[in-house]
mmCIF file of C-alpha atoms in Angstrom:
data_model
loop_
_atom_site.group_PDB
_atom_site.id
_atom_site.type_symbol
_atom_site.label_atom_id
_atom_site.label_comp_id
_atom_site.label_asym_id
_atom_site.label_seq_id
_atom_site.Cartn_x
_atom_site.Cartn_y
_atom_site.Cartn_z
ATOM 1 C CA MET A 1 -308.526 1.924 -128.929
ATOM 2 C CA VAL A 2 -308.404 -1.273 -130.966
ATOM 3 C CA LYS A 3 -311.154 -3.636 -132.136
ATOM 4 C CA SER A 4 -312.029 -6.949 -130.564
ATOM 5 C CA LYS A 5 -310.468 -8.882 -133.464
ATOM 6 C CA TYR A 6 -307.009 -8.050 -132.085
ATOM 7 C CA PHE A 7 -307.621 -10.411 -129.196
ATOM 8 C CA TYR A 8 -307.371 -13.315 -131.644
ATOM 9 C CA TYR A 9 -303.931 -12.065 -132.704
ATOM 10 C CA LEU A 10 -302.727 -12.379 -129.109
ATOM 11 C CA PHE A 11 -303.896 -15.991 -129.139
ATOM 12 C CA LEU A 12 -302.389 -16.729 -132.573
ATOM 13 C CA ILE A 13 -298.908 -15.327 -131.917
ATOM 14 C CA ASN A 14 -298.528 -17.495 -128.823
ATOM 15 C CA ALA A 15 -299.988 -20.581 -130.510
ATOM 16 C CA LEU A 16 -297.894 -20.299 -133.666
ATOM 17 C CA ILE A 17 -294.577 -19.572 -131.963
ATOM 18 C CA ASN A 18 -294.883 -22.672 -129.778
ATOM 19 C CA ILE A 19 -294.841 -24.902 -132.840
ATOM 20 C CA ILE A 20 -291.039 -24.586 -132.764
ATOM 21 C CA ASN A 21 -290.461 -24.127 -129.038
ATOM 22 C CA PHE A 22 -290.857 -26.358 -125.989
ATOM 23 C CA VAL A 23 -294.454 -27.537 -126.446
ATOM 24 C CA PRO A 24 -293.756 -30.075 -129.261
ATOM 25 C CA ARG A 25 -290.617 -31.250 -127.475
ATOM 26 C CA GLY A 26 -292.475 -31.815 -124.235
ATOM 27 C CA LEU A 27 -295.345 -33.643 -125.924
ATOM 28 C CA ILE A 28 -292.943 -35.780 -127.957
ATOM 29 C CA SER A 29 -291.240 -36.892 -124.751
ATOM 30 C CA HIS A 30 -294.686 -38.131 -123.585
ATOM 31 C CA ARG A 31 -295.695 -39.617 -126.970
ATOM 32 C CA PHE A 32 -296.013 -43.121 -125.446
ATOM 33 C CA SER A 33 -297.339 -41.914 -122.091
ATOM 34 C CA GLY A 34 -300.443 -39.819 -122.676
ATOM 35 C CA ALA A 35 -299.541 -37.019 -125.115
ATOM 36 C CA ILE A 36 -302.654 -37.555 -127.265
ATOM 37 C CA MET A 37 -304.944 -37.626 -124.235
ATOM 38 C CA SER A 38 -303.249 -34.510 -122.820
ATOM 39 C CA ILE A 39 -304.110 -32.686 -126.046
ATOM 40 C CA LEU A 40 -307.763 -33.759 -125.736
ATOM 41 C CA VAL A 41 -307.818 -32.604 -122.107
ATOM 42 C CA ALA A 42 -305.950 -29.359 -122.779
ATOM 43 C CA VAL A 43 -308.413 -28.086 -125.395
ATOM 44 C CA PRO A 44 -311.427 -27.696 -123.060
ATOM 45 C CA ILE A 45 -309.212 -26.484 -120.224
ATOM 46 C CA GLY A 46 -307.493 -23.856 -122.410
ATOM 47 C CA THR A 47 -310.802 -22.728 -123.930
ATOM 48 C CA LEU A 48 -312.411 -22.476 -120.481
ATOM 49 C CA PHE A 49 -309.476 -20.477 -119.080
ATOM 50 C CA THR A 50 -309.708 -18.127 -122.054
ATOM 51 C CA TYR A 51 -313.427 -17.607 -121.570
ATOM 52 C CA LEU A 52 -313.142 -17.033 -117.825
ATOM 53 C CA PHE A 53 -310.256 -14.589 -118.124
ATOM 54 C CA VAL A 54 -311.888 -12.544 -120.897
ATOM 55 C CA LYS A 55 -315.123 -12.315 -118.903
ATOM 56 C CA GLY A 56 -313.190 -11.418 -115.764
ATOM 57 C CA MET A 57 -311.195 -8.636 -117.444
ATOM 58 C CA SER A 58 -314.360 -7.261 -119.052
ATOM 59 C CA LYS A 59 -315.481 -6.321 -115.547
ATOM 60 C CA PHE A 60 -312.586 -3.823 -115.496
ATOM 61 C CA PRO A 61 -313.044 -2.023 -118.822
ATOM 62 C CA GLN A 62 -309.935 -0.340 -120.275
ATOM 63 C CA LYS A 63 -307.845 -1.212 -117.228
ATOM 64 C CA GLY A 64 -304.724 -3.330 -117.065
ATOM 65 C CA LEU A 65 -303.559 -5.467 -114.185
ATOM 66 C CA PRO A 66 -301.387 -2.696 -112.642
ATOM 67 C CA GLU A 67 -304.422 -0.383 -112.313
ATOM 68 C CA ILE A 68 -306.613 -3.196 -110.999
ATOM 69 C CA LEU A 69 -304.133 -4.239 -108.304
ATOM 70 C CA ASN A 70 -303.058 -0.733 -107.300
ATOM 71 C CA GLU A 71 -306.680 0.373 -106.847
ATOM 72 C CA ASN A 72 -307.915 -2.608 -104.849
ATOM 73 C CA TYR A 73 -305.039 -3.900 -102.704
ATOM 74 C CA PRO A 74 -302.593 -2.475 -100.153
ATOM 75 C CA ARG A 75 -299.499 -0.982 -101.680
ATOM 76 C CA ILE A 76 -297.041 -3.656 -100.538
ATOM 77 C CA LEU A 77 -299.312 -6.500 -101.711
ATOM 78 C CA SER A 78 -299.853 -4.998 -105.146
ATOM 79 C CA ILE A 79 -296.096 -4.487 -105.550
ATOM 80 C CA LEU A 80 -295.367 -8.129 -104.697
ATOM 81 C CA MET A 81 -298.075 -9.395 -107.061
ATOM 82 C CA LEU A 82 -296.889 -7.190 -109.906
ATOM 83 C CA LEU A 83 -293.283 -8.236 -109.312
ATOM 84 C CA GLY A 84 -294.279 -11.890 -109.624
ATOM 85 C CA HIS A 85 -296.058 -11.193 -112.909
ATOM 86 C CA VAL A 86 -293.035 -9.281 -114.223
ATOM 87 C CA VAL A 87 -290.852 -12.362 -113.633
ATOM 88 C CA ILE A 88 -293.336 -14.698 -115.365
ATOM 89 C CA TRP A 89 -293.710 -12.553 -118.472
ATOM 90 C CA TYR A 90 -290.014 -11.758 -118.665
ATOM 91 C CA ILE A 91 -289.049 -15.441 -118.525
ATOM 92 C CA ALA A 92 -291.634 -16.259 -121.217
ATOM 93 C CA GLY A 93 -289.901 -13.832 -123.598
ATOM 94 C CA LEU A 94 -286.399 -14.775 -122.456
ATOM 95 C CA ILE A 95 -286.879 -18.476 -123.195
ATOM 96 C CA THR A 96 -288.076 -17.693 -126.733
ATOM 97 C CA LEU A 97 -285.100 -15.395 -127.279
ATOM 98 C CA LEU A 98 -282.506 -17.848 -125.993
ATOM 99 C CA SER A 99 -284.048 -20.680 -127.998
ATOM 100 C CA PHE A 100 -283.858 -18.744 -131.242
ATOM 101 C CA VAL A 101 -280.246 -17.762 -130.629
ATOM 102 C CA ASP A 102 -279.510 -21.487 -130.282
ATOM 103 C CA VAL A 103 -281.518 -22.238 -133.446
ATOM 104 C CA SER A 104 -279.562 -19.588 -135.378
ATOM 105 C CA LEU A 105 -276.274 -21.148 -134.308
ATOM 106 C CA ARG A 106 -277.346 -24.708 -135.137
ATOM 107 C CA TYR A 107 -279.040 -24.215 -138.500
ATOM 108 C CA ILE A 108 -277.980 -20.900 -140.034
ATOM 109 C CA SER A 109 -274.569 -19.624 -138.989
ATOM 110 C CA SER A 110 -272.489 -21.551 -136.490
ATOM 111 C CA ASP A 111 -269.509 -19.213 -136.958
ATOM 112 C CA VAL A 112 -271.154 -16.110 -135.539
ATOM 113 C CA PRO A 113 -270.662 -15.677 -131.759
ATOM 114 C CA PRO A 114 -273.906 -16.108 -129.800
ATOM 115 C CA PHE A 115 -273.203 -12.792 -128.040
ATOM 116 C CA THR A 116 -273.387 -10.978 -131.384
ATOM 117 C CA ILE A 117 -276.690 -12.636 -132.321
ATOM 118 C CA MET A 118 -278.203 -11.828 -128.932
ATOM 119 C CA ILE A 119 -277.106 -8.193 -129.168
ATOM 120 C CA GLY A 120 -278.830 -7.899 -132.545
ATOM 121 C CA PHE A 121 -282.036 -9.412 -131.186
ATOM 122 C CA LEU A 122 -281.927 -7.243 -128.054
ATOM 123 C CA VAL A 123 -281.603 -4.026 -130.079
ATOM 124 C CA VAL A 124 -284.784 -4.845 -131.981
ATOM 125 C CA VAL A 125 -286.703 -6.065 -128.942
ATOM 126 C CA CYS A 126 -285.681 -3.334 -126.502
ATOM 127 C CA LEU A 127 -286.460 -0.532 -128.941
ATOM 128 C CA SER A 128 -289.841 -2.047 -129.756
ATOM 129 C CA ILE A 129 -291.114 -2.709 -126.241
ATOM 130 C CA ARG A 130 -291.045 1.034 -125.560
ATOM 131 C CA LEU A 131 -293.751 1.603 -128.188
ATOM 132 C CA THR A 132 -297.355 2.114 -127.177
ATOM 133 C CA SER A 133 -299.557 -0.919 -126.733
ATOM 134 C CA GLU A 134 -301.707 0.149 -129.711
ATOM 135 C CA SER A 135 -298.644 0.310 -131.984
ATOM 136 C CA ILE A 136 -297.555 -3.176 -130.939
ATOM 137 C CA MET A 137 -301.021 -4.563 -131.642
ATOM 138 C CA TYR A 138 -301.072 -3.018 -135.108
ATOM 139 C CA ALA A 139 -297.615 -4.417 -135.900
ATOM 140 C CA LEU A 140 -298.727 -7.787 -134.603
ATOM 141 C CA GLU A 141 -301.635 -7.824 -137.018
ATOM 142 C CA VAL A 142 -299.420 -6.999 -140.016
ATOM 143 C CA LEU A 143 -296.846 -9.706 -139.241
ATOM 144 C CA ILE A 144 -299.441 -12.412 -138.587
ATOM 145 C CA VAL A 145 -301.310 -11.627 -141.801
ATOM 146 C CA LEU A 146 -298.022 -11.763 -143.766
ATOM 147 C CA ASN A 147 -296.745 -14.967 -142.177
ATOM 148 C CA ILE A 148 -299.844 -17.152 -141.971
ATOM 149 C CA PRO A 149 -299.902 -17.893 -145.733
ATOM 150 C CA LEU A 150 -296.277 -19.082 -145.491
ATOM 151 C CA ILE A 151 -297.071 -21.259 -142.486
ATOM 152 C CA ILE A 152 -300.017 -22.825 -144.315
ATOM 153 C CA TYR A 153 -297.712 -23.485 -147.262
ATOM 154 C CA PHE A 154 -295.187 -25.210 -144.969
ATOM 155 C CA LEU A 155 -297.895 -27.426 -143.506
ATOM 156 C CA LEU A 156 -299.341 -28.415 -146.887
ATOM 157 C CA LYS A 157 -295.859 -29.059 -148.230
ATOM 158 C CA GLY A 158 -295.141 -31.318 -145.290
ATOM 159 C CA LEU A 159 -298.428 -33.222 -145.171
ATOM 160 C CA LEU A 160 -298.547 -33.877 -148.926
ATOM 161 C CA ASN A 161 -294.946 -35.057 -149.119
ATOM 162 C CA PRO A 162 -294.663 -38.756 -150.121
ATOM 163 C CA TYR A 163 -291.945 -39.258 -147.482
ATOM 164 C CA PHE A 164 -294.381 -38.388 -144.688
ATOM 165 C CA SER A 165 -295.008 -41.628 -142.753
ATOM 166 C CA TRP A 166 -298.661 -41.990 -141.801
ATOM 167 C CA ASP A 167 -297.810 -45.368 -140.256
ATOM 168 C CA ALA A 168 -295.663 -43.646 -137.634
ATOM 169 C CA VAL A 169 -298.526 -41.249 -136.866
ATOM 170 C CA MET A 170 -301.020 -44.105 -136.544
ATOM 171 C CA GLN A 171 -298.667 -45.946 -134.200
ATOM 172 C CA ILE A 172 -298.713 -42.949 -131.844
ATOM 173 C CA VAL A 173 -302.503 -42.705 -132.136
ATOM 174 C CA THR A 174 -302.755 -46.224 -130.692
ATOM 175 C CA TYR A 175 -301.587 -44.724 -127.372
ATOM 176 C CA SER A 176 -304.542 -42.290 -127.292
ATOM 177 C CA TRP A 177 -306.158 -43.809 -124.206
ATOM 178 C CA THR A 178 -303.031 -43.650 -122.060
ATOM 179 C CA MET A 179 -303.680 -41.333 -119.109
ATOM 180 C CA PRO A 180 -301.710 -38.039 -119.279
ATOM 181 C CA SER A 181 -299.452 -36.570 -116.634
ATOM 182 C CA PHE A 182 -299.680 -33.073 -115.153
ATOM 183 C CA ASP A 183 -296.573 -32.069 -117.098
ATOM 184 C CA SER A 184 -298.006 -33.014 -120.485
ATOM 185 C CA ILE A 185 -301.319 -31.215 -119.773
ATOM 186 C CA ALA A 186 -299.460 -28.076 -118.650
ATOM 187 C CA GLN A 187 -297.332 -28.175 -121.794
ATOM 188 C CA ALA A 188 -300.326 -28.617 -124.090
ATOM 189 C CA THR A 189 -302.336 -25.793 -122.521
ATOM 190 C CA PHE A 190 -299.542 -23.295 -123.232
ATOM 191 C CA ILE A 191 -300.841 -23.086 -126.810
ATOM 192 C CA PHE A 192 -303.822 -21.140 -125.433
ATOM 193 C CA SER A 193 -301.855 -18.839 -123.131
ATOM 194 C CA GLY A 194 -301.897 -15.854 -125.462
ATOM 195 C CA TYR A 195 -305.156 -14.797 -123.796
ATOM 196 C CA ILE A 196 -303.272 -13.972 -120.603
ATOM 197 C CA ASN A 197 -301.625 -10.960 -122.311
ATOM 198 C CA LEU A 198 -305.021 -9.323 -122.015
ATOM 199 C CA ALA A 199 -303.901 -8.548 -118.457
ATOM 200 C CA LEU A 200 -302.185 -5.528 -119.988
ATOM 201 C CA PHE A 201 -303.720 -5.059 -123.435
ATOM 202 C CA ASN A 202 -307.184 -4.742 -121.900
ATOM 203 C CA ARG A 203 -306.232 -1.079 -121.654
ATOM 204 C CA VAL A 204 -306.508 -0.595 -125.400
ATOM 205 C CA PHE A 205 -309.761 -2.505 -126.025
ATOM 206 C CA LYS A 206 -313.037 -0.616 -126.075
ATOM 207 C CA ASN A 207 -316.029 -2.796 -125.278
ATOM 208 C CA LEU A 208 -314.123 -6.057 -125.791
ATOM 209 C CA ARG A 209 -316.482 -8.743 -127.038
ATOM 210 C CA VAL A 210 -314.941 -12.072 -127.968
ATOM 211 C CA ARG A 211 -317.399 -14.299 -129.795
ATOM 212 C CA HIS A 212 -317.189 -17.886 -130.975
ATOM 213 C CA PHE A 213 -314.874 -19.187 -128.267
ATOM 214 C CA TRP A 214 -315.258 -22.609 -129.865
ATOM 215 C CA LEU A 215 -313.084 -21.362 -132.755
ATOM 216 C CA ILE A 216 -310.221 -20.865 -130.313
ATOM 217 C CA GLY A 217 -310.650 -24.420 -129.109
ATOM 218 C CA VAL A 218 -310.727 -25.855 -132.643
ATOM 219 C CA ALA A 219 -307.712 -23.814 -133.721
ATOM 220 C CA GLY A 220 -305.770 -24.824 -130.606
ATOM 221 C CA PHE A 221 -306.625 -28.496 -131.165
ATOM 222 C CA LEU A 222 -305.461 -28.465 -134.791
ATOM 223 C CA ILE A 223 -302.249 -26.588 -133.956
ATOM 224 C CA LEU A 224 -301.445 -29.034 -131.168
ATOM 225 C CA LEU A 225 -302.031 -32.062 -133.400
ATOM 226 C CA VAL A 226 -299.937 -30.649 -136.235
ATOM 227 C CA SER A 227 -297.068 -29.480 -134.012
ATOM 228 C CA PHE A 228 -296.939 -32.891 -132.305
ATOM 229 C CA LEU A 229 -297.554 -35.355 -135.156
ATOM 230 C CA VAL A 230 -295.824 -33.820 -138.185
ATOM 231 C CA PRO A 231 -292.254 -34.237 -136.798
ATOM 232 C CA ILE A 232 -293.093 -37.829 -135.886
ATOM 233 C CA GLY A 233 -294.258 -38.462 -139.456
ATOM 234 C CA TYR A 234 -290.828 -37.440 -140.782
ATOM 235 C CA LEU A 235 -288.404 -38.368 -138.039
ATOM 236 C CA GLY A 236 -290.063 -41.559 -136.792
ATOM 237 C CA THR A 237 -291.544 -42.597 -133.476
ATOM 238 C CA ILE A 238 -288.098 -43.339 -132.012
ATOM 239 C CA GLY A 239 -285.785 -41.052 -133.982
ATOM 240 C CA VAL A 240 -287.835 -37.931 -133.210
ATOM 241 C CA GLU A 241 -286.545 -37.808 -129.620
ATOM 242 C CA ARG A 242 -282.956 -37.409 -130.831
ATOM 243 C CA HIS A 243 -283.680 -33.961 -132.297
ATOM 244 C CA VAL A 244 -283.401 -30.863 -130.106
ATOM 245 C CA TYR A 245 -285.648 -28.802 -132.402
ATOM 246 C CA PRO A 246 -287.830 -31.372 -134.224
ATOM 247 C CA TRP A 247 -289.643 -28.804 -136.338
ATOM 248 C CA PHE A 248 -286.437 -27.316 -137.735
ATOM 249 C CA SER A 249 -285.154 -30.792 -138.480
ATOM 250 C CA THR A 250 -288.440 -31.476 -140.268
ATOM 251 C CA ALA A 251 -288.219 -28.227 -142.261
ATOM 252 C CA ASP A 252 -284.685 -29.178 -143.315
ATOM 253 C CA VAL A 253 -286.096 -32.310 -144.971
ATOM 254 C CA LEU A 254 -288.427 -30.362 -147.244
ATOM 255 C CA ARG A 255 -287.454 -28.910 -150.624
ATOM 256 C CA THR A 256 -289.232 -26.680 -153.133
ATOM 257 C CA ARG A 257 -288.534 -26.288 -156.851
ATOM 258 C CA THR A 258 -290.773 -23.290 -157.379
ATOM 259 C CA PHE A 259 -288.870 -20.654 -155.406
ATOM 260 C CA ILE A 260 -285.509 -18.927 -155.440
ATOM 261 C CA VAL A 261 -284.324 -20.815 -152.332
ATOM 262 C CA GLU A 262 -284.672 -24.572 -152.655
ATOM 263 C CA ARG A 263 -284.403 -25.458 -148.948
ATOM 264 C CA ILE A 264 -287.599 -24.774 -147.015
ATOM 265 C CA LEU A 265 -285.479 -24.395 -143.875
ATOM 266 C CA PHE A 266 -284.313 -20.877 -144.748
ATOM 267 C CA ILE A 267 -287.833 -19.606 -145.457
ATOM 268 C CA PHE A 268 -289.091 -21.378 -142.329
ATOM 269 C CA TYR A 269 -286.292 -19.816 -140.270
ATOM 270 C CA PHE A 270 -286.966 -16.217 -141.325
ATOM 271 C CA THR A 271 -290.713 -16.676 -140.904
ATOM 272 C CA TYR A 272 -290.324 -17.874 -137.352
ATOM 273 C CA LEU A 273 -287.570 -15.357 -136.650
ATOM 274 C CA THR A 274 -290.094 -12.550 -137.089
ATOM 275 C CA LEU A 275 -292.719 -14.386 -135.047
ATOM 276 C CA SER A 276 -290.193 -15.121 -132.270
ATOM 277 C CA LEU A 277 -289.112 -11.508 -132.031
ATOM 278 C CA VAL A 278 -292.704 -10.264 -132.027
ATOM 279 C CA SER A 279 -293.620 -12.812 -129.344
ATOM 280 C CA THR A 280 -290.712 -11.645 -127.199
ATOM 281 C CA ILE A 281 -291.684 -8.012 -127.798
ATOM 282 C CA VAL A 282 -295.233 -8.694 -126.616
ATOM 283 C CA HIS A 283 -294.086 -10.545 -123.484
ATOM 284 C CA TRP A 284 -291.425 -8.012 -122.561
ATOM 285 C CA HIS A 285 -293.733 -5.083 -123.272
ATOM 286 C CA VAL A 286 -296.198 -6.562 -120.763
ATOM 287 C CA ALA A 287 -293.345 -7.135 -118.274
ATOM 288 C CA LEU A 288 -292.122 -3.549 -118.790
ATOM 289 C CA GLU A 289 -295.568 -2.045 -118.201
ATOM 290 C CA PHE A 290 -296.082 -4.189 -115.119
ATOM 291 C CA ALA A 291 -292.695 -3.070 -113.779
ATOM 292 C CA LYS A 292 -293.672 0.551 -114.401
ATOM 293 C CA GLY A 293 -296.923 -0.095 -112.545
ATOM 294 C CA ILE A 294 -294.898 -0.915 -109.434
ATOM 295 C CA PHE A 295 -293.834 2.734 -109.252
ATOM 296 C CA VAL A 296 -297.364 4.157 -109.614
ATOM 297 C CA SER A 297 -299.297 4.618 -106.379
ATOM 298 C CA ARG A 298 -303.069 4.511 -106.041
ATOM 299 C CA LYS A 299 -303.340 8.288 -105.880
ATOM 300 C CA GLN A 300 -300.857 8.950 -108.659
ATOM 301 C CA ARG A 301 -302.559 9.509 -112.014
ATOM 302 C CA THR A 302 -299.619 10.211 -114.307
ATOM 303 C CA SER A 303 -297.374 7.537 -115.772
ATOM 304 C CA PRO A 304 -293.767 7.193 -114.597
ATOM 305 C CA LYS A 305 -291.078 9.118 -116.458
ATOM 306 C CA ARG A 306 -289.810 7.630 -119.692
ATOM 307 C CA SER A 307 -286.295 7.465 -118.229
ATOM 308 C CA LEU A 308 -287.576 4.785 -115.853
ATOM 309 C CA GLU A 309 -287.974 2.442 -118.842
ATOM 310 C CA LEU A 310 -284.228 2.479 -119.441
ATOM 311 C CA TRP A 311 -283.511 1.397 -115.876
ATOM 312 C CA ILE A 312 -285.894 -1.532 -116.381
ATOM 313 C CA ILE A 313 -284.646 -2.479 -119.857
ATOM 314 C CA ILE A 314 -280.981 -2.547 -118.779
ATOM 315 C CA PRO A 315 -281.398 -5.452 -116.310
ATOM 316 C CA PHE A 316 -283.676 -7.175 -118.864
ATOM 317 C CA SER A 317 -280.795 -7.097 -121.338
ATOM 318 C CA ILE A 318 -278.081 -8.061 -118.848
ATOM 319 C CA VAL A 319 -279.973 -11.140 -117.697
ATOM 320 C CA ALA A 320 -280.574 -12.154 -121.332
ATOM 321 C CA LEU A 321 -276.847 -11.902 -122.083
ATOM 322 C CA LEU A 322 -275.986 -13.893 -118.955
ATOM 323 C CA GLY A 323 -278.530 -16.497 -120.067
ATOM 324 C CA LEU A 324 -276.262 -17.373 -122.992
ATOM 325 C CA LYS A 325 -274.028 -19.202 -120.520
ATOM 326 C CA MET A 326 -276.731 -21.796 -119.938
ATOM 327 C CA GLY A 327 -276.206 -25.130 -121.644
ATOM 328 C CA GLN A 328 -278.784 -26.837 -123.827
ATOM 329 C CA PHE A 329 -279.963 -29.223 -121.105
ATOM 330 C CA THR A 330 -280.342 -26.382 -118.606
ATOM 331 C CA LEU A 331 -282.371 -24.347 -121.102
ATOM 332 C CA ASP A 332 -284.598 -27.343 -121.847
ATOM 333 C CA HIS A 333 -285.184 -27.989 -118.152
ATOM 334 C CA LEU A 334 -285.941 -24.304 -117.497
ATOM 335 C CA GLY A 335 -288.371 -24.161 -120.439
ATOM 336 C CA LEU A 336 -290.331 -27.234 -119.398
ATOM 337 C CA LEU A 337 -290.346 -26.167 -115.745
ATOM 338 C CA PHE A 338 -291.673 -22.763 -116.787
ATOM 339 C CA LEU A 339 -294.627 -24.406 -118.575
ATOM 340 C CA ASP A 340 -295.635 -26.154 -115.338
ATOM 341 C CA VAL A 341 -295.269 -23.034 -113.202
ATOM 342 C CA ARG A 342 -297.090 -20.918 -115.780
ATOM 343 C CA PHE A 343 -300.096 -23.275 -115.749
ATOM 344 C CA ILE A 344 -300.521 -22.887 -111.985
ATOM 345 C CA ALA A 345 -299.908 -19.115 -112.219
ATOM 346 C CA GLU A 346 -302.678 -18.742 -114.819
ATOM 347 C CA MET A 347 -305.202 -20.481 -112.581
ATOM 348 C CA LEU A 348 -304.237 -18.226 -109.688
ATOM 349 C CA MET A 349 -304.505 -15.118 -111.872
ATOM 350 C CA ILE A 350 -307.991 -16.014 -113.072
ATOM 351 C CA MET A 351 -309.140 -16.614 -109.503
ATOM 352 C CA SER A 352 -307.526 -13.347 -108.348
ATOM 353 C CA ILE A 353 -309.379 -11.350 -111.016
ATOM 354 C CA TYR A 354 -312.748 -12.660 -109.869
ATOM 355 C CA PHE A 355 -311.823 -12.237 -106.211
ATOM 356 C CA THR A 356 -310.796 -8.635 -106.902
ATOM 357 C CA TYR A 357 -314.128 -7.949 -108.624
ATOM 358 C CA TRP A 358 -315.985 -9.457 -105.661
ATOM 359 C CA LEU A 359 -313.913 -7.335 -103.284
ATOM 360 C CA LYS A 360 -314.639 -4.217 -105.322
ATOM 361 C CA ARG A 361 -318.391 -4.841 -105.291
ATOM 362 C CA ARG A 362 -318.375 -5.485 -101.555
ATOM 363 C CA ARG A 363 -316.589 -2.194 -100.905
ATOM 364 C CA ARG A 364 -319.183 -0.332 -102.989
ATOM 365 C CA LYS A 365 -322.048 -1.825 -100.963
ATOM 366 C CA THR A 366 -320.435 -0.820 -97.693
#
C-alpha cells in the first residue's frame, strides 16, 4: 500500500509531460481565438473532475476499474467497457512515444533510423509495465523528485532571459475575453487528466485522502500559463505557429555558462525523455492491467497467468512500430483528436463510477 501523497505524482507526471506535447501546440493554434479564456475555464473544470473522481473511487476502497466493472455488470458489458478503456490508455501512451521518437530525430540524432529509436524505447517500456503498481509508483516518485529542480531551473532561465519578449505575451493577453471553443477547453483540461489513472492505482492506496484540491487547481493554472506563454515570448505571436515542437525550439534558444553542456536543449531533452518514458509506462501499465481484467470473471479470484502479459504486450509493440509510418500531420491530427475524445470519455467515466455505486447500493437494499 502507498500513501496518499502518491496521488499528486500521478497528477504531476501528466501535467509536466504535456508541456512539450500537444497541449501547448493546440492552445497556440487558438492564441487569438480564446486560448486564455479556455485556460481560465479549464482550471475549475479540471479541479472539479479530479474531486469528483477521487470521491467516487473512494467508495470502492482498494479496487481498480476491472474489479468494479466485473463485480457489478454483466460479463459482456464489462468486457466492452474495459476494452474501450484499454484503447484510450494505450493511445495516450502511444502518442507520447511517437512524439518523442520524432523529437529525437529532429533535435538529437537525425541519422539514426526511427525504427531503432522506437525499439530502444519499447524495450524499456515493455519491461517496466510488467512491474507491480507499487513499484511503478515508487519509481515515479524518484524521477519526479529528481527532475522537478531541473524543470524549475529551465523556467527561471527562460523567464529571466533578456531576450524574452513580454510585449508578445501582453499582446496575447489582450485576447483574454475571446470566447473559447470546445477544442481549446478539451486541450487545456488534459493537464489535469493524471487523476484518471486512479482507475487502476486505487488498488494500491489505503484510505486515500486527497486534501487541498485547490493546490491542484493552482498548479494546473500555472503550468498551463507557462506552457502556453513562454514559447510565445521567445518565438513571437506569429512565428510560434511555424514550430512543430515550440518548447524544444524555445529550449534551443537558451544557453548556460555554468554547466558542462552549454546548450540547454540537451539537458531539457534528457529530462523530458525520462518523463516521457515514465508517462508511457504509467499509461501502458494501466492499459495492460485493464486488458488482463477482461480475462478475469466475477467468480475468479486469482489473477491471469503471467504469460498472458506477453500476448498483450506483443500487439502493443507491433502497433507502436506501425505507428512510425504516420506522417507529422497525421500524428498531430490524431493527438488533437484524442484530446477531444478523452475529455468526453472522462466525463462518462466519472458518471459511470457514481452510477455503479448507486447500482451497488440498490442491490444491497433489495
